[in-house]
Amino acid sequence: MPSPAQTEAVRPHPVQYSRQGRVGVIAVDYPPVNAIGHGVRSGLVEALESGLADDGADALLIVCAGRSFMAGADIREFGKPSAPPTLPEVVARLDDATKPVIAAIHGTALGGGLEVALACHVRVALKSAKLGLPEVKLGLLPGAGGTQRLPRLIGAARALDMILSGDPVGAEEALALGLVDAVEDGTSPLEAGLRAAERLLADGRLPQPVSARADRLTGTDPALFTAKRAELAKRQPHLFSPHRIVDAVEAAVTLPFADGAARERELFLACMDSPQRAGLIHAFFAEREVAKVPGLPADTATRDVRKVGVVGAGTMGGGIAMCFANAGIPVVLLDSAREGLDRGIAAIRANYEATARKGRLTAEQAEERMASIHPTLSYADLADSDLVVEAAFESMEVKRAIFRTLDETCKPGAILATNTSTLDVDAIAAATGRPQDVLGMHFFSPANVMRLLEVVRGARTSDTVLATAMGLARRIGKVGVAVGVCHGFVGNRILHQRGRESMALVEEGASPEQVDRVLTGFGFPLGHFAMTDLAGIDVGWRIREERRKAGDPEAEAPDWLDTLAERGRHGQKTAAGVYRYEPGSRTPIPDPEVAAAIGEDRRRRGITPRPVTDEEIRERCLYAMVNEAAKILEEGIAARPVDIDAIWLHGYGFPSWRGGLLFWANREGLGRIAETVQRYHRDIGGPQWRPSALLLQCAATGRPIGC
Ligand code: 3HC
C-alpha cells in the first residue's frame, strides 16, 4: 500500500496548462467540487504565468473538470494559517493579466470560484450553471473581491441582495443581470470557452477588467445602506457577517477599488475570527457527515424506490405525500374514510396553489404534482409500492393493525415505514412477518417544509433497508439522521426536557413571555410557548387527557395549559392560546387571562411565586437538553454528537451560527454544565437532573463530548 507521501506524489497536479490553437487553457481538476485549496491557488498562479509567457497564446481560458466550476475556497482550510498565495493574491494576478482571460462556467461557480470568474475579463456560462456568493451561510463575506466586483457588474442594490441571501442565480438570470457575457446550451464548458475566445480575438481588444468599471455604481442611493442596516437589525439581529457585508458593498460604492478591496479584506478577517463562522461551518459539515452512518458501509446495497404509498391523509400524511411528489416519485395516498381523503387532497391542492401564487411553482408544475398523487381507500392499491409510510393516529393498536394489513398486502421486498414520533418501532415491526423491512421515518411538521428526517433503525431493520431510507432522504431533499429506538427518539426526547423545564419555571414564578424571551434571545426562532401555540395546545392536552382517563399512574395532573385547552384556547389556530393573536397576525401578545390561569394553578398547588432570573431560565432549559443528549449518546440511540447537532439544527430551529446543541455545549464549557446539572440535581432532584455519566466524564477529563 503506498504511503500518504507516495500517494501525494503520484496524484496529478490539480491545475494543468495546455494550448488549443491560440488559446492557453488553464484546466482545474480537483474532485469532487474543485474547491480552491492551496494546490489549486498555487496551480492557478503558475498556469497563469505559463499562459502569459506563452507567445502562442493570445487569450487564456479557465475551465474546470468534473461536475462543477470551482465551488469556492476549500472550507476545510478555514481556521488554519493560510499558505500563500492567498485567494485575493490569485485574483489580483488575474486582474493584472495582459492577455484576455475567459472563465467558462458549468455546474456551480460559488464563493471564491465566482470571485475567480469575476476577476476574468469575460464570463461564459452553460445554461444549467448556477452562480452565487454563499459565504454568508458560513458566517463569512466574499473575501476575494466579490463585494467589490459584483456591484461593478450588476449594481449595488442587486449585488447586496445576492450576497446577503447567499442564494445562487441561474445562467439566464446571470446574463440578464450582466454577471455573465454569454450563455451556451448543449455543449461542453471547454467548447463554450473556446468559442468565446474566438469571438474575443476576432474583436481584437482587451476588455476592461471589472475592477476598472464604475458605470453601474454611479447614482447608487446611499439610503440603500441605511435601509439594509435597519432591516438586518430587525430580521437578523444575532448574525455578525450580514452587517459586515453591507459595510463592504458600501465601500465598493464610496471608495476607489484598491481601498474597497482592502476594506473587504479587513471585514472578511473579522468574520473569519468570529465564533459564528466556526459554528456555521460545523453545521455545513454536520449536514454532510450524518449521511455517513457508522457501521453502514458506503457501498451497502439499496433497493429501488419508484413508487411510494402513504397511509393516512391527515396533515402529516399529506405533507409526506408532497415530499415524494416534489421529488418526482409517484404516490398512492390512502385514508380509511372518504371524507378524510377528500379533505387531505384538498389541503395538498391548496398548498400547491399557494406556492404557485407566490411564483415558486408554475401552475403546470403544481398540476403535475397533484397528478402524481393518487388517492385511494383501498389497501390493494398499495400492493406494488416499493415503500409505504404509515402516518396514522398515534396509537400502538392502530399502527399494529395497519402494519398487519400492509404485511398481507404489500409485495415482498417493500419497505414498511412508520412516521410515529414516540412509539416503539420494534413493537410495530413485530406485527409483521418481515421486521427486517420495517423502520421509522419520522418527518417533522410541516413535512413538506422541514428538512429533518429521523430514520429510526429497529433492532431487526436490515442494512439494506436503512441504507435505502438514508439515500431516499437525500433524494427528497431531507437531512436524514439515523437514530435508535426509544421514547421520542432523539429530537423529541430532548425537546421534552426543554418543555418540562419551561413549564416548571413558569410554575415557580417566571412568565411564559420571559421564558420565550430568553430562548429567542439565545437564537431560537420561537420560544417554547409560542411554539406550543403554533403546534396547537389541544394536541398535547388530548394525549394527556387520554392517559389520565385510562388511569395511567405516570400521567401528569392537569395544569394551566390544560385549563387553556379546555377553555378552547388551542393556540394560533383559535387566535388564543398561551398568547393572544390579532386577526391575521402571528405575533404573540401576552394575555392577562393566561396570567390569571397561571396564578390560579400556583395557588392550587400551594406555590408562592419567586423571581426567576434569565440566567436560571437559560441554564435550566439548555443544560437539561445537553444532559439528555449526553444520555442519548451513552445509550447509543444517537451514534455521534454530530447526529444530535444536525437533528436540532434541521428539526427544531437551533441557531445554526451556534453550530448545534453539542457543538455549543463544548464551547459553553462541559465543566460548567456538569457542575450546574449536579447542583440542580441536588436542589430540584428528579430523574431529568441525574447527571449523565458521559457528561461527568468529559467534564472531568476536559475532553469535548463524543471525542
Ligand atoms: N470546500 C471543501 N469541501 C467542499 C466544499 C468546499 N467549498 N464544497 C463542498 N465540499 C465537499 C463536501 O463537504 C462533500 O464532501 P464529502 O463527500 O466528503 O461529504 C463534497 O464536497 C460534496 O459536496 P456535497 O455533498 O455538498 O455535494 P452537492 O453536489 O450536493 O453540492 C455544492 C455541491 C453545491 C458545491 C455544495 O457542496 C456547496 O454548497 N458547497 C459549499 C459552497 C460554498 O459555500 N462556497 C463558498 C466557500 S467560502 C469562500 O469561497 C470564501 C471566499 O470568498 C474567500
PDB file of N, CA and C in Angstrom, residues 15 36 44 72 94 161 164 172 181 198 220-221 241 264 266 277 293-294 299 330 431 482 537 606 610 618 675:
ATOM      1  N   VAL A  15      -3.999  21.706 -11.272  1.00  0.00           N
ATOM      2  CA  VAL A  15      -4.187  22.690 -12.352  1.00  0.00           C
ATOM      3  C   VAL A  15      -3.141  22.417 -13.442  1.00  0.00           C
ATOM      4  N   ILE A  36     -11.089  25.538  -3.903  1.00  0.00           N
ATOM      5  CA  ILE A  36      -9.818  26.232  -4.159  1.00  0.00           C
ATOM      6  C   ILE A  36      -8.920  26.124  -2.931  1.00  0.00           C
ATOM      7  N   LEU A  44      -3.146  27.786 -10.092  1.00  0.00           N
ATOM      8  CA  LEU A  44      -3.733  28.832 -10.938  1.00  0.00           C
ATOM      9  C   LEU A  44      -2.690  29.896 -11.263  1.00  0.00           C
ATOM     10  N   GLY A  72     -15.818  27.265  -4.618  1.00  0.00           N
ATOM     11  CA  GLY A  72     -15.433  28.165  -3.522  1.00  0.00           C
ATOM     12  C   GLY A  72     -14.106  27.797  -2.915  1.00  0.00           C
ATOM     13  N   LEU A  94      -4.965  37.832 -11.820  1.00  0.00           N
ATOM     14  CA  LEU A  94      -5.888  37.758 -12.977  1.00  0.00           C
ATOM     15  C   LEU A  94      -6.258  39.163 -13.439  1.00  0.00           C
ATOM     16  N   ASP A 161     -28.362  42.241  -2.406  1.00  0.00           N
ATOM     17  CA  ASP A 161     -29.373  41.186  -2.199  1.00  0.00           C
ATOM     18  C   ASP A 161     -28.770  39.803  -2.416  1.00  0.00           C
ATOM     19  N   LEU A 164     -26.272  38.991   0.437  1.00  0.00           N
ATOM     20  CA  LEU A 164     -26.933  38.806   1.740  1.00  0.00           C
ATOM     21  C   LEU A 164     -27.765  37.524   1.783  1.00  0.00           C
ATOM     22  N   GLU A 172     -29.326  32.101 -17.062  1.00  0.00           N
ATOM     23  CA  GLU A 172     -30.124  33.067 -17.830  1.00  0.00           C
ATOM     24  C   GLU A 172     -30.297  34.366 -17.040  1.00  0.00           C
ATOM     25  N   ASP A 181     -21.351  37.147 -19.733  1.00  0.00           N
ATOM     26  CA  ASP A 181     -21.425  37.809 -21.032  1.00  0.00           C
ATOM     27  C   ASP A 181     -22.164  36.973 -22.063  1.00  0.00           C
ATOM     28  N   GLU A 198     -12.601  32.803 -29.359  1.00  0.00           N
ATOM     29  CA  GLU A 198     -12.569  33.162 -30.800  1.00  0.00           C
ATOM     30  C   GLU A 198     -13.216  34.527 -31.031  1.00  0.00           C
ATOM     31  N   THR A 220     -25.732  55.356  -7.158  1.00  0.00           N
ATOM     32  CA  THR A 220     -26.261  54.496  -6.081  1.00  0.00           C
ATOM     33  C   THR A 220     -26.759  55.381  -4.941  1.00  0.00           C
ATOM     34  N   ASP A 221     -27.970  55.121  -4.519  1.00  0.00           N
ATOM     35  CA  ASP A 221     -28.566  55.929  -3.450  1.00  0.00           C
ATOM     36  C   ASP A 221     -27.992  55.486  -2.095  1.00  0.00           C
ATOM     37  N   SER A 241     -22.009  38.436  10.166  1.00  0.00           N
ATOM     38  CA  SER A 241     -21.473  38.756   8.837  1.00  0.00           C
ATOM     39  C   SER A 241     -22.404  39.605   7.956  1.00  0.00           C
ATOM     40  N   GLU A 264     -12.676  45.282   2.368  1.00  0.00           N
ATOM     41  CA  GLU A 264     -13.308  43.958   2.304  1.00  0.00           C
ATOM     42  C   GLU A 264     -12.455  42.926   3.053  1.00  0.00           C
ATOM     43  N   GLU A 266     -10.315  43.379   5.474  1.00  0.00           N
ATOM     44  CA  GLU A 266     -10.399  43.632   6.921  1.00  0.00           C
ATOM     45  C   GLU A 266     -11.693  43.017   7.495  1.00  0.00           C
ATOM     46  N   ARG A 277     -18.626  31.940  12.552  1.00  0.00           N
ATOM     47  CA  ARG A 277     -18.059  31.251  11.384  1.00  0.00           C
ATOM     48  C   ARG A 277     -17.797  29.780  11.740  1.00  0.00           C
ATOM     49  N   VAL A 293     -23.399   6.805   7.886  1.00  0.00           N
ATOM     50  CA  VAL A 293     -23.799   6.151   9.143  1.00  0.00           C
ATOM     51  C   VAL A 293     -22.689   5.202   9.605  1.00  0.00           C
ATOM     52  N   PRO A 294     -22.192   5.380  10.847  1.00  0.00           N
ATOM     53  CA  PRO A 294     -21.143   4.478  11.320  1.00  0.00           C
ATOM     54  C   PRO A 294     -21.597   3.013  11.236  1.00  0.00           C
ATOM     55  N   ASP A 299     -20.965   1.312   0.384  1.00  0.00           N
ATOM     56  CA  ASP A 299     -21.403   0.521  -0.780  1.00  0.00           C
ATOM     57  C   ASP A 299     -22.501  -0.489  -0.417  1.00  0.00           C
ATOM     58  N   PRO A 330     -44.018   8.978  -7.811  1.00  0.00           N
ATOM     59  CA  PRO A 330     -45.478   8.835  -7.712  1.00  0.00           C
ATOM     60  C   PRO A 330     -45.899   8.279  -6.348  1.00  0.00           C
ATOM     61  N   ALA A 431     -45.496  -6.774  14.455  1.00  0.00           N
ATOM     62  CA  ALA A 431     -46.835  -7.100  13.947  1.00  0.00           C
ATOM     63  C   ALA A 431     -46.750  -7.678  12.533  1.00  0.00           C
ATOM     64  N   ALA A 482     -29.746   8.833  11.138  1.00  0.00           N
ATOM     65  CA  ALA A 482     -30.090   7.508  11.673  1.00  0.00           C
ATOM     66  C   ALA A 482     -30.082   7.561  13.194  1.00  0.00           C
ATOM     67  N   ILE A 537     -52.274  23.631  21.308  1.00  0.00           N
ATOM     68  CA  ILE A 537     -52.250  23.140  22.688  1.00  0.00           C
ATOM     69  C   ILE A 537     -53.121  21.899  22.836  1.00  0.00           C
ATOM     70  N   GLY A 606     -50.231  25.389  45.887  1.00  0.00           N
ATOM     71  CA  GLY A 606     -49.578  25.933  47.086  1.00  0.00           C
ATOM     72  C   GLY A 606     -48.187  26.497  46.805  1.00  0.00           C
ATOM     73  N   ARG A 610     -41.730  33.119  42.911  1.00  0.00           N
ATOM     74  CA  ARG A 610     -40.488  33.817  43.263  1.00  0.00           C
ATOM     75  C   ARG A 610     -39.916  34.422  41.982  1.00  0.00           C
ATOM     76  N   ARG A 618     -32.092  30.169  31.197  1.00  0.00           N
ATOM     77  CA  ARG A 618     -31.137  29.723  30.173  1.00  0.00           C
ATOM     78  C   ARG A 618     -30.501  28.393  30.588  1.00  0.00           C
ATOM     79  N   GLU A 675     -21.286  20.880  36.419  1.00  0.00           N
ATOM     80  CA  GLU A 675     -21.402  21.408  37.786  1.00  0.00           C
ATOM     81  C   GLU A 675     -22.836  21.909  38.045  1.00  0.00           C
TER      82      GLU A 675
END
